[in-house]
Amino acid sequence: MKHAAVIGIGSYLPERRLTNQDLEGMVETSDEWITTRTGIRERRLAEIDQATSDLATEAGRRAMADAGIEANDLDLLVVGTSSPDMIFPSTACITQANLGLTCPAYDVMAACTSFIFALQNATAAIESGRARTVMVIGADALTRHVDFSDRGTCILFGDGAGAFILQASDEPGVLGIELGSDGKGGDVLKIPAGGSALPATVERVEAGLHYVQMAGNEVFKFAVRVIPKATEAALAASGMAVSDLTWLVPHQANQRILNTVAERLGVPDERVVSNIELTGNTSAASIPLAVDDLYTNGSLHPGDVLALVGFGAGLTWGAAVVRWTKEVQ
Ligand code: UT7
């Protein structure tokens, strides 16, 4: 059986910055509260004329350049997102056209865990021999769905995209993936209107039902419970232990979540990747953005073992253990 290995990576953050000081002028909050409760200092917002596919396209273009591949080399594009440009066509199809690809393209929607679910699709396609080269993009413009008068959510989210190119290899790259869902927990994090249950109406928009609703405390407790469990399960499926990890890359949702899971897993803080201070929670983009930061900093080396761990609405969670095989540029 062939393995799936990462041969290229790229990411994109929009230019527009929203700082904690900016938020102080919008809702009753303070830089001090946001920093100590979340670790976030600023986040990026997509420009008014930038949709999720535009962020995905730029990250994809950068990953293709990094891998040194052409449009025709790709056999599949999977985009993980929960802020699609529109209900259909899929964001993957729009991105496919932007990049001049000819391969099949589809979206995977698992909220902030979308990148890990999409990675599972890509890995399975390669391992089964159905595809040789696959692009996986995690992209979200969740700030488009945030109520900027709700201080419980508007301080958290930012926009961005990150992409991996995976290719069939004799050398193991993606070692093990563990996914989970608990649909009974759907109420703690949702966007109630805009779908088939509550289609858009003036009344629903006026009631703000098209915005993110979140029971922050519940999500926090869920995250610190599932991240260690998923990480340990994916490590076990890969024949590895926590002590084998070079980098733990959790979904960047809250610095206090990162600190708590690091402690529970027994991973030293310096092995836990965090860029939340400058990005906020970029949903499906957060994990590939954090890995790309490591890569561009020169902190990733062939043989390094990474655990990529996501969680989010659904509820969903997922962890992938990846052996880095790509040389630093
Ligand atoms: O991708 C997954 C998405 N979501 C998450 O991962 C979210 C996980 N949860 C969290 O990150 C945290 O629960 C939050 C950052 C959202 C909230 O932090 P918390 O420490 O759980 O605060 P809290 O909701 O328990 O609120 C504590 C206090 C409350 O005031 P009282 O009732 O104690 O007087 C809130 O009203 O802080 C107040 N508060 C704020 N104060 C200033 C809530 N938001 C703010 C704010 N600025 N932005």
mmCIF file of C-alpha atoms and ligand atoms in Angstrom:
data_model
loop_
_atom_site.group_PDB
_atom_site.id
_atom_site.type_symbol
_atom_site.label_atom_id
_atom_site.label_comp_id
_atom_site.label_asym_id
_atom_site.label_seq_id
_atom_site.Cartn_x
_atom_site.Cartn_y
_atom_site.Cartn_z
ATOM 1 C CA MET A 1 0.000 0.000 0.000
ATOM 2 C CA LYS A 2 1.160 3.508 -0.781
ATOM 3 C CA HIS A 3 1.324 6.086 1.977
ATOM 4 C CA ALA A 4 0.264 9.748 1.843
ATOM 5 C CA ALA A 5 3.089 12.218 2.456
ATOM 6 C CA VAL A 6 3.078 16.016 2.537
ATOM 7 C CA ILE A 7 5.043 17.436 -0.424
ATOM 8 C CA GLY A 8 3.894 21.059 -0.226
ATOM 9 C CA ILE A 9 2.341 23.564 2.139
ATOM 10 C CA GLY A 10 1.050 27.117 1.896
ATOM 11 C CA SER A 11 -1.173 29.538 3.755
ATOM 12 C CA TYR A 12 -2.783 32.923 3.429
ATOM 13 C CA LEU A 13 -4.000 35.574 5.873
ATOM 14 C CA PRO A 14 -5.911 38.605 4.618
ATOM 15 C CA GLU A 15 -4.229 41.985 5.145
ATOM 16 C CA ARG A 16 -6.937 43.695 7.229
ATOM 17 C CA ARG A 17 -6.134 43.553 10.978
ATOM 18 C CA LEU A 18 -8.651 43.807 13.813
ATOM 19 C CA THR A 19 -6.885 44.424 17.117
ATOM 20 C CA ASN A 20 -8.193 44.088 20.667
ATOM 21 C CA GLN A 21 -8.028 47.890 20.841
ATOM 22 C CA ASP A 22 -10.324 48.088 17.813
ATOM 23 C CA LEU A 23 -12.773 45.751 19.613
ATOM 24 C CA GLU A 24 -12.684 47.954 22.724
ATOM 25 C CA GLY A 25 -14.432 50.566 20.571
ATOM 26 C CA MET A 26 -17.085 48.117 19.387
ATOM 27 C CA VAL A 27 -18.209 46.116 22.463
ATOM 28 C CA GLU A 28 -17.755 46.316 26.228
ATOM 29 C CA THR A 29 -14.449 44.505 26.520
ATOM 30 C CA SER A 30 -10.774 45.203 27.136
ATOM 31 C CA ASP A 31 -7.469 44.198 25.642
ATOM 32 C CA GLU A 32 -6.562 42.855 29.078
ATOM 33 C CA TRP A 33 -9.666 40.604 29.290
ATOM 34 C CA ILE A 34 -9.220 39.220 25.773
ATOM 35 C CA THR A 35 -5.493 38.615 26.192
ATOM 36 C CA THR A 36 -5.709 36.877 29.542
ATOM 37 C CA ARG A 37 -8.838 34.816 28.704
ATOM 38 C CA THR A 38 -7.882 33.830 25.141
ATOM 39 C CA GLY A 39 -4.267 34.776 24.310
ATOM 40 C CA ILE A 40 -5.509 36.667 21.232
ATOM 41 C CA ARG A 41 -4.180 40.158 20.438
ATOM 42 C CA GLU A 42 -5.302 40.556 16.847
ATOM 43 C CA ARG A 43 -7.000 38.682 14.040
ATOM 44 C CA ARG A 44 -7.385 39.185 10.287
ATOM 45 C CA LEU A 45 -10.595 39.960 8.430
ATOM 46 C CA ALA A 46 -11.258 39.096 4.805
ATOM 47 C CA GLU A 47 -11.719 42.192 2.659
ATOM 48 C CA ILE A 48 -15.286 42.953 1.668
ATOM 49 C CA ASP A 49 -14.653 41.545 -1.820
ATOM 50 C CA GLN A 50 -12.824 38.433 -0.561
ATOM 51 C CA ALA A 51 -14.834 35.246 -0.114
ATOM 52 C CA THR A 52 -13.608 32.010 1.475
ATOM 53 C CA SER A 53 -12.629 30.673 -1.973
ATOM 54 C CA ASP A 54 -10.304 33.666 -2.472
ATOM 55 C CA LEU A 55 -8.459 32.810 0.739
ATOM 56 C CA ALA A 56 -8.389 29.128 -0.279
ATOM 57 C CA THR A 57 -7.141 29.975 -3.750
ATOM 58 C CA GLU A 58 -4.154 31.950 -2.455
ATOM 59 C CA ALA A 59 -3.199 29.267 0.084
ATOM 60 C CA GLY A 60 -3.574 26.615 -2.641
ATOM 61 C CA ARG A 61 -1.445 28.584 -5.095
ATOM 62 C CA ARG A 62 1.315 28.903 -2.484
ATOM 63 C CA ALA A 63 1.177 25.180 -1.611
ATOM 64 C CA MET A 64 1.383 24.212 -5.300
ATOM 65 C CA ALA A 65 4.415 26.468 -5.751
ATOM 66 C CA ASP A 66 6.013 24.961 -2.644
ATOM 67 C CA ALA A 67 5.422 21.431 -3.967
ATOM 68 C CA GLY A 68 6.603 22.403 -7.446
ATOM 69 C CA ILE A 69 3.506 20.951 -9.127
ATOM 70 C CA GLU A 70 1.282 22.142 -11.979
ATOM 71 C CA ALA A 71 -2.515 22.269 -12.131
ATOM 72 C CA ASN A 72 -2.658 19.052 -14.157
ATOM 73 C CA ASP A 73 -0.732 17.106 -11.519
ATOM 74 C CA LEU A 74 -3.630 17.222 -9.044
ATOM 75 C CA ASP A 75 -6.067 14.290 -8.938
ATOM 76 C CA LEU A 76 -8.364 15.671 -6.234
ATOM 77 C CA LEU A 77 -9.111 18.856 -4.300
ATOM 78 C CA VAL A 78 -10.847 18.682 -0.919
ATOM 79 C CA VAL A 79 -11.726 21.943 0.831
ATOM 80 C CA GLY A 80 -12.659 21.889 4.513
ATOM 81 C CA THR A 81 -14.834 24.879 5.361
ATOM 82 C CA SER A 82 -17.965 25.873 7.225
ATOM 83 C CA SER A 83 -18.197 29.358 5.741
ATOM 84 C CA PRO A 84 -18.648 28.449 2.070
ATOM 85 C CA ASP A 85 -18.958 31.241 -0.501
ATOM 86 C CA MET A 86 -22.567 30.129 -1.002
ATOM 87 C CA ILE A 87 -24.604 26.970 -0.466
ATOM 88 C CA PHE A 88 -23.677 25.778 -3.929
ATOM 89 C CA PRO A 89 -21.543 25.582 -5.981
ATOM 90 C CA SER A 90 -19.063 24.308 -3.436
ATOM 91 C CA THR A 91 -16.135 26.452 -2.381
ATOM 92 C CA ALA A 92 -13.907 23.663 -3.712
ATOM 93 C CA CYS A 93 -15.393 24.022 -7.213
ATOM 94 C CA ILE A 94 -14.911 27.801 -7.160
ATOM 95 C CA THR A 95 -11.321 27.327 -5.948
ATOM 96 C CA GLN A 96 -10.738 24.659 -8.591
ATOM 97 C CA ALA A 97 -11.740 27.104 -11.330
ATOM 98 C CA ASN A 98 -9.616 29.905 -9.823
ATOM 99 C CA LEU A 99 -6.548 27.660 -9.829
ATOM 100 C CA GLY A 100 -7.198 26.227 -13.299
ATOM 101 C CA LEU A 101 -7.475 22.661 -11.966
ATOM 102 C CA THR A 102 -9.311 19.911 -13.835
ATOM 103 C CA CYS A 103 -9.588 17.341 -11.006
ATOM 104 C CA PRO A 104 -12.738 16.546 -8.983
ATOM 105 C CA ALA A 105 -13.316 19.008 -6.152
ATOM 106 C CA TYR A 106 -15.657 18.930 -3.173
ATOM 107 C CA ASP A 107 -16.159 20.459 0.268
ATOM 108 C CA VAL A 108 -16.056 18.731 3.629
ATOM 109 C CA MET A 109 -17.952 20.437 6.422
ATOM 110 C CA ALA A 110 -17.023 19.607 10.005
ATOM 111 C CA ALA A 111 -16.734 23.131 11.408
ATOM 112 C CA CYS A 112 -13.336 23.814 12.984
ATOM 113 C CA THR A 113 -12.393 20.131 12.510
ATOM 114 C CA SER A 114 -12.957 20.353 8.745
ATOM 115 C CA PHE A 115 -9.247 20.260 7.867
ATOM 116 C CA ILE A 116 -8.677 16.967 9.716
ATOM 117 C CA PHE A 117 -11.780 15.389 8.153
ATOM 118 C CA ALA A 118 -10.612 16.586 4.720
ATOM 119 C CA LEU A 119 -7.149 15.187 5.416
ATOM 120 C CA GLN A 120 -8.754 11.820 6.099
ATOM 121 C CA ASN A 121 -10.452 11.945 2.672
ATOM 122 C CA ALA A 122 -7.203 12.819 0.930
ATOM 123 C CA THR A 123 -5.235 10.150 2.773
ATOM 124 C CA ALA A 124 -7.834 7.473 2.037
ATOM 125 C CA ALA A 125 -7.899 8.422 -1.663
ATOM 126 C CA ILE A 126 -4.125 8.046 -1.878
ATOM 127 C CA GLU A 127 -3.861 4.871 0.216
ATOM 128 C CA SER A 128 -6.585 3.175 -1.827
ATOM 129 C CA GLY A 129 -4.792 4.039 -5.066
ATOM 130 C CA ARG A 130 -7.637 6.229 -6.346
ATOM 131 C CA ALA A 131 -5.471 9.347 -6.410
ATOM 132 C CA ARG A 132 -1.756 10.103 -6.498
ATOM 133 C CA THR A 133 -1.628 13.823 -5.720
ATOM 134 C CA VAL A 134 -4.280 15.595 -3.631
ATOM 135 C CA MET A 135 -4.655 19.127 -2.330
ATOM 136 C CA VAL A 136 -6.372 19.646 1.031
ATOM 137 C CA ILE A 137 -7.329 23.183 1.997
ATOM 138 C CA GLY A 138 -8.755 24.425 5.277
ATOM 139 C CA ALA A 139 -10.351 27.841 4.696
ATOM 140 C CA ASP A 140 -12.823 29.932 6.627
ATOM 141 C CA ALA A 141 -14.118 33.481 6.738
ATOM 142 C CA LEU A 142 -16.145 32.919 9.902
ATOM 143 C CA THR A 143 -16.071 36.619 10.779
ATOM 144 C CA ARG A 144 -18.755 36.953 8.092
ATOM 145 C CA HIS A 145 -21.040 34.989 10.452
ATOM 146 C CA VAL A 146 -20.106 36.734 13.679
ATOM 147 C CA ASP A 147 -22.267 39.298 15.429
ATOM 148 C CA PHE A 148 -19.897 42.185 16.159
ATOM 149 C CA SER A 149 -22.113 43.293 19.021
ATOM 150 C CA ASP A 150 -21.747 39.923 20.828
ATOM 151 C CA ARG A 151 -18.601 40.134 22.970
ATOM 152 C CA GLY A 152 -18.768 36.405 23.741
ATOM 153 C CA THR A 153 -17.930 35.478 20.133
ATOM 154 C CA CYS A 154 -16.647 38.500 18.173
ATOM 155 C CA ILE A 155 -13.342 38.608 20.052
ATOM 156 C CA LEU A 156 -12.426 35.050 19.044
ATOM 157 C CA PHE A 157 -12.625 34.578 15.311
ATOM 158 C CA GLY A 158 -10.395 35.538 12.397
ATOM 159 C CA ASP A 159 -10.200 34.610 8.703
ATOM 160 C CA GLY A 160 -7.558 32.647 6.789
ATOM 161 C CA ALA A 161 -6.631 29.565 4.794
ATOM 162 C CA GLY A 162 -3.972 26.861 4.783
ATOM 163 C CA ALA A 163 -3.215 24.074 2.323
ATOM 164 C CA PHE A 164 -1.291 20.788 2.163
ATOM 165 C CA ILE A 165 -0.367 18.915 -0.998
ATOM 166 C CA LEU A 166 -0.215 15.180 -0.342
ATOM 167 C CA GLN A 167 1.302 12.622 -2.665
ATOM 168 C CA ALA A 168 1.599 8.828 -2.792
ATOM 169 C CA SER A 169 4.896 7.773 -1.278
ATOM 170 C CA ASP A 170 6.746 4.625 -0.189
ATOM 171 C CA GLU A 171 7.709 6.503 2.957
ATOM 172 C CA PRO A 172 4.973 6.838 5.605
ATOM 173 C CA GLY A 173 3.747 10.450 6.022
ATOM 174 C CA VAL A 174 0.229 10.451 7.470
ATOM 175 C CA LEU A 175 0.578 7.671 10.048
ATOM 176 C CA GLY A 176 -2.802 7.548 11.763
ATOM 177 C CA ILE A 177 -6.053 9.503 11.957
ATOM 178 C CA GLU A 178 -8.755 9.347 14.611
ATOM 179 C CA LEU A 179 -12.080 11.125 13.983
ATOM 180 C CA GLY A 180 -15.152 11.539 16.170
ATOM 181 C CA SER A 181 -18.602 13.124 16.159
ATOM 182 C CA ASP A 182 -21.320 13.612 18.746
ATOM 183 C CA GLY A 183 -24.369 15.119 17.089
ATOM 184 C CA LYS A 184 -26.171 15.326 20.425
ATOM 185 C CA GLY A 185 -23.885 18.216 21.333
ATOM 186 C CA GLY A 186 -24.898 20.330 18.339
ATOM 187 C CA ASP A 187 -26.615 23.039 20.355
ATOM 188 C CA VAL A 188 -23.510 24.427 22.047
ATOM 189 C CA LEU A 189 -22.106 25.927 18.854
ATOM 190 C CA LYS A 190 -24.242 26.710 15.843
ATOM 191 C CA ILE A 191 -25.465 29.126 13.190
ATOM 192 C CA PRO A 192 -29.205 28.423 13.354
ATOM 193 C CA ALA A 193 -30.530 30.197 10.242
ATOM 194 C CA GLY A 194 -29.611 30.268 6.579
ATOM 195 C CA GLY A 195 -29.999 26.544 5.950
ATOM 196 C CA SER A 196 -33.030 24.380 5.161
ATOM 197 C CA ALA A 197 -34.262 24.367 8.779
ATOM 198 C CA LEU A 198 -34.594 28.146 9.027
ATOM 199 C CA PRO A 199 -34.146 29.701 5.575
ATOM 200 C CA ALA A 200 -33.236 33.383 5.518
ATOM 201 C CA THR A 201 -36.112 35.766 6.181
ATOM 202 C CA VAL A 202 -36.080 39.413 7.235
ATOM 203 C CA GLU A 203 -37.397 38.416 10.690
ATOM 204 C CA ARG A 204 -34.701 35.796 11.232
ATOM 205 C CA VAL A 205 -31.963 38.152 10.136
ATOM 206 C CA GLU A 206 -33.359 40.870 12.410
ATOM 207 C CA ALA A 207 -33.276 38.346 15.276
ATOM 208 C CA GLY A 208 -29.611 37.618 14.477
ATOM 209 C CA LEU A 209 -30.219 33.923 13.847
ATOM 210 C CA HIS A 210 -27.707 33.940 10.987
ATOM 211 C CA TYR A 211 -24.867 34.586 13.458
ATOM 212 C CA VAL A 212 -22.656 32.175 15.423
ATOM 213 C CA GLN A 213 -24.224 31.188 18.757
ATOM 214 C CA MET A 214 -21.880 29.632 21.275
ATOM 215 C CA ALA A 215 -21.961 28.399 24.854
ATOM 216 C CA GLY A 216 -18.278 29.214 25.344
ATOM 217 C CA ASN A 217 -17.841 27.375 28.640
ATOM 218 C CA GLU A 218 -19.360 24.175 27.279
ATOM 219 C CA VAL A 219 -17.141 24.269 24.212
ATOM 220 C CA PHE A 220 -14.115 24.891 26.433
ATOM 221 C CA LYS A 221 -14.870 21.836 28.619
ATOM 222 C CA PHE A 222 -15.501 19.680 25.547
ATOM 223 C CA ALA A 223 -12.195 20.784 23.966
ATOM 224 C CA VAL A 224 -9.990 20.024 26.955
ATOM 225 C CA ARG A 225 -11.654 16.596 27.247
ATOM 226 C CA VAL A 226 -11.478 15.468 23.586
ATOM 227 C CA ILE A 227 -8.117 16.885 22.483
ATOM 228 C CA PRO A 228 -6.043 14.646 24.791
ATOM 229 C CA LYS A 229 -8.249 11.604 24.039
ATOM 230 C CA ALA A 230 -8.090 12.077 20.265
ATOM 231 C CA THR A 231 -4.352 12.722 20.344
ATOM 232 C CA GLU A 232 -3.681 9.584 22.362
ATOM 233 C CA ALA A 233 -5.926 7.492 20.097
ATOM 234 C CA ALA A 234 -4.230 8.745 16.911
ATOM 235 C CA LEU A 235 -0.802 8.148 18.453
ATOM 236 C CA ALA A 236 -1.808 4.594 19.433
ATOM 237 C CA ALA A 237 -3.092 3.962 15.881
ATOM 238 C CA SER A 238 0.318 5.128 14.645
ATOM 239 C CA GLY A 239 2.284 2.921 17.059
ATOM 240 C CA MET A 240 3.608 5.988 18.876
ATOM 241 C CA ALA A 241 3.541 7.648 22.269
ATOM 242 C CA VAL A 242 3.292 11.255 23.443
ATOM 243 C CA SER A 243 7.066 11.205 24.037
ATOM 244 C CA ASP A 244 7.613 10.632 20.273
ATOM 245 C CA LEU A 245 5.961 13.952 19.388
ATOM 246 C CA THR A 246 8.099 16.740 18.023
ATOM 247 C CA TRP A 247 5.132 19.112 17.743
ATOM 248 C CA LEU A 248 1.583 19.150 19.080
ATOM 249 C CA VAL A 249 -0.521 21.354 16.783
ATOM 250 C CA PRO A 250 -3.963 21.860 18.345
ATOM 251 C CA HIS A 251 -6.741 23.884 16.762
ATOM 252 C CA GLN A 252 -6.025 27.493 17.757
ATOM 253 C CA ALA A 253 -9.184 28.348 19.681
ATOM 254 C CA ASN A 254 -7.977 29.676 23.017
ATOM 255 C CA GLN A 255 -4.475 29.782 24.560
ATOM 256 C CA ARG A 256 -5.921 28.488 27.841
ATOM 257 C CA ILE A 257 -7.214 25.409 25.989
ATOM 258 C CA LEU A 258 -3.726 24.866 24.527
ATOM 259 C CA ASN A 259 -2.118 25.182 27.977
ATOM 260 C CA THR A 260 -4.613 22.813 29.596
ATOM 261 C CA VAL A 261 -4.287 20.070 26.971
ATOM 262 C CA ALA A 262 -0.500 20.333 26.983
ATOM 263 C CA GLU A 263 -0.532 19.780 30.739
ATOM 264 C CA ARG A 264 -3.030 16.892 30.543
ATOM 265 C CA LEU A 265 -1.006 15.170 27.811
ATOM 266 C CA GLY A 266 2.345 15.874 29.452
ATOM 267 C CA VAL A 267 3.678 17.737 26.398
ATOM 268 C CA PRO A 268 6.166 20.488 27.303
ATOM 269 C CA ASP A 269 4.887 23.984 26.409
ATOM 270 C CA GLU A 270 7.726 24.557 23.929
ATOM 271 C CA ARG A 271 6.449 21.599 21.851
ATOM 272 C CA VAL A 272 2.936 23.050 21.585
ATOM 273 C CA VAL A 273 2.503 25.211 18.497
ATOM 274 C CA SER A 274 0.638 28.469 19.043
ATOM 275 C CA ASN A 275 0.061 31.383 16.686
ATOM 276 C CA ILE A 276 -3.326 32.377 18.106
ATOM 277 C CA GLU A 277 -1.982 35.707 19.355
ATOM 278 C CA LEU A 278 -1.863 37.027 15.783
ATOM 279 C CA THR A 279 -4.584 35.003 14.044
ATOM 280 C CA GLY A 280 -7.434 34.382 16.497
ATOM 281 C CA ASN A 281 -9.526 31.296 15.813
ATOM 282 C CA THR A 282 -9.445 30.774 12.038
ATOM 283 C CA SER A 283 -11.577 27.616 12.228
ATOM 284 C CA ALA A 284 -10.636 25.081 9.510
ATOM 285 C CA ALA A 285 -7.560 27.123 8.571
ATOM 286 C CA SER A 286 -5.963 27.170 12.001
ATOM 287 C CA ILE A 287 -4.059 23.865 11.880
ATOM 288 C CA PRO A 288 -2.484 24.220 8.408
ATOM 289 C CA LEU A 289 -1.711 27.896 9.197
ATOM 290 C CA ALA A 290 0.119 26.847 12.360
ATOM 291 C CA VAL A 291 2.046 24.099 10.533
ATOM 292 C CA ASP A 292 2.989 26.556 7.776
ATOM 293 C CA ASP A 293 4.309 28.940 10.434
ATOM 294 C CA LEU A 294 6.569 26.163 11.750
ATOM 295 C CA TYR A 295 7.681 25.364 8.212
ATOM 296 C CA THR A 296 8.483 28.935 7.210
ATOM 297 C CA ASN A 297 10.294 29.523 10.547
ATOM 298 C CA GLY A 298 12.585 26.600 9.719
ATOM 299 C CA SER A 299 11.286 24.634 12.731
ATOM 300 C CA LEU A 300 10.156 21.550 10.789
ATOM 301 C CA HIS A 301 12.638 18.895 9.755
ATOM 302 C CA PRO A 302 12.335 15.525 8.018
ATOM 303 C CA GLY A 303 11.540 12.871 10.614
ATOM 304 C CA ASP A 304 9.643 15.257 12.911
ATOM 305 C CA VAL A 305 6.384 13.794 14.233
ATOM 306 C CA LEU A 306 3.359 16.095 14.460
ATOM 307 C CA ALA A 307 -0.027 15.544 16.051
ATOM 308 C CA LEU A 308 -2.627 17.785 14.389
ATOM 309 C CA VAL A 309 -5.729 17.964 16.582
ATOM 310 C CA GLY A 310 -9.003 19.708 15.866
ATOM 311 C CA PHE A 311 -12.383 20.109 17.550
ATOM 312 C CA GLY A 312 -15.479 22.081 16.785
ATOM 313 C CA ALA A 313 -19.178 22.320 16.158
ATOM 314 C CA GLY A 314 -21.126 19.175 15.423
ATOM 315 C CA LEU A 315 -19.711 18.288 17.820
ATOM 316 C CA THR A 316 -16.685 16.978 15.951
ATOM 317 C CA TRP A 317 -13.067 16.206 16.770
ATOM 318 C CA GLY A 318 -10.128 14.637 15.016
ATOM 319 C CA ALA A 319 -6.407 14.002 15.315
ATOM 320 C CA ALA A 320 -3.832 13.078 12.681
ATOM 321 C CA VAL A 321 -0.288 11.954 13.370
ATOM 322 C CA VAL A 322 2.037 12.976 10.548
ATOM 323 C CA ARG A 323 5.707 12.227 10.012
ATOM 324 C CA TRP A 324 7.215 15.214 8.230
ATOM 325 C CA THR A 325 9.095 14.027 5.136
ATOM 326 C CA LYS A 326 9.652 17.261 3.244
ATOM 327 C CA GLU A 327 13.006 19.040 3.265
ATOM 328 C CA VAL A 328 13.022 22.626 4.480
ATOM 329 C CA GLN A 329 13.254 25.002 1.472
HETATM 330 O O1 UT7 B 1 -13.449 26.546 17.384
HETATM 331 C C1 UT7 B 1 -14.199 26.273 18.528
HETATM 332 C C2 UT7 B 1 -14.859 27.537 18.961
HETATM 333 N N1 UT7 B 1 -14.950 27.970 20.263
HETATM 334 C C3 UT7 B 1 -14.142 27.797 21.335
HETATM 335 O O2 UT7 B 1 -13.181 27.101 21.358
HETATM 336 C C4 UT7 B 1 -14.530 28.604 22.541
HETATM 337 C C5 UT7 B 1 -14.112 27.978 23.841
HETATM 338 N N2 UT7 B 1 -14.459 28.854 24.941
HETATM 339 C C6 UT7 B 1 -13.726 29.941 25.242
HETATM 340 O O3 UT7 B 1 -12.708 30.223 24.625
HETATM 341 C C7 UT7 B 1 -14.156 30.762 26.435
HETATM 342 O O4 UT7 B 1 -15.271 30.135 27.039
HETATM 343 C C8 UT7 B 1 -14.517 32.236 26.071
HETATM 344 C C9 UT7 B 1 -13.241 32.999 25.694
HETATM 345 C C10 UT7 B 1 -15.508 32.306 24.943
HETATM 346 C C11 UT7 B 1 -15.111 32.923 27.288
HETATM 347 O O5 UT7 B 1 -14.201 32.869 28.365
HETATM 348 P P1 UT7 B 1 -14.648 32.356 29.808
HETATM 349 O O6 UT7 B 1 -13.477 32.458 30.664
HETATM 350 O O7 UT7 B 1 -15.309 31.024 29.626
HETATM 351 O O8 UT7 B 1 -15.680 33.475 30.204
HETATM 352 P P2 UT7 B 1 -17.223 33.323 30.617
HETATM 353 O O9 UT7 B 1 -18.061 33.088 29.414
HETATM 354 O O10 UT7 B 1 -17.333 32.363 31.768
HETATM 355 O O11 UT7 B 1 -17.504 34.766 31.158
HETATM 356 C C12 UT7 B 1 -16.867 35.297 32.340
HETATM 357 C C13 UT7 B 1 -17.261 36.744 32.471
HETATM 358 C C14 UT7 B 1 -18.758 36.986 32.359
HETATM 359 O O12 UT7 B 1 -19.108 38.026 33.238
HETATM 360 P P3 UT7 B 1 -19.754 37.719 34.688
HETATM 361 O O13 UT7 B 1 -21.007 36.943 34.402
HETATM 362 O O14 UT7 B 1 -18.719 36.918 35.426
HETATM 363 O O15 UT7 B 1 -19.998 39.084 35.225
HETATM 364 C C15 UT7 B 1 -18.934 37.453 30.947
HETATM 365 O O16 UT7 B 1 -20.064 38.253 30.764
HETATM 366 O O17 UT7 B 1 -16.646 37.520 31.430
HETATM 367 C C16 UT7 B 1 -17.669 38.243 30.727
HETATM 368 N N3 UT7 B 1 -17.239 38.344 29.335
HETATM 369 C C17 UT7 B 1 -16.467 39.335 28.879
HETATM 370 N N4 UT7 B 1 -15.914 40.386 29.480
HETATM 371 C C18 UT7 B 1 -15.157 41.225 28.732
HETATM 372 C C19 UT7 B 1 -17.543 37.489 28.312
HETATM 373 N N5 UT7 B 1 -16.958 37.920 27.190
HETATM 374 C C20 UT7 B 1 -16.295 39.067 27.498
HETATM 375 C C21 UT7 B 1 -15.497 39.971 26.775
HETATM 376 N N6 UT7 B 1 -14.953 41.024 27.422
HETATM 377 N N7 UT7 B 1 -15.254 39.797 25.451
#
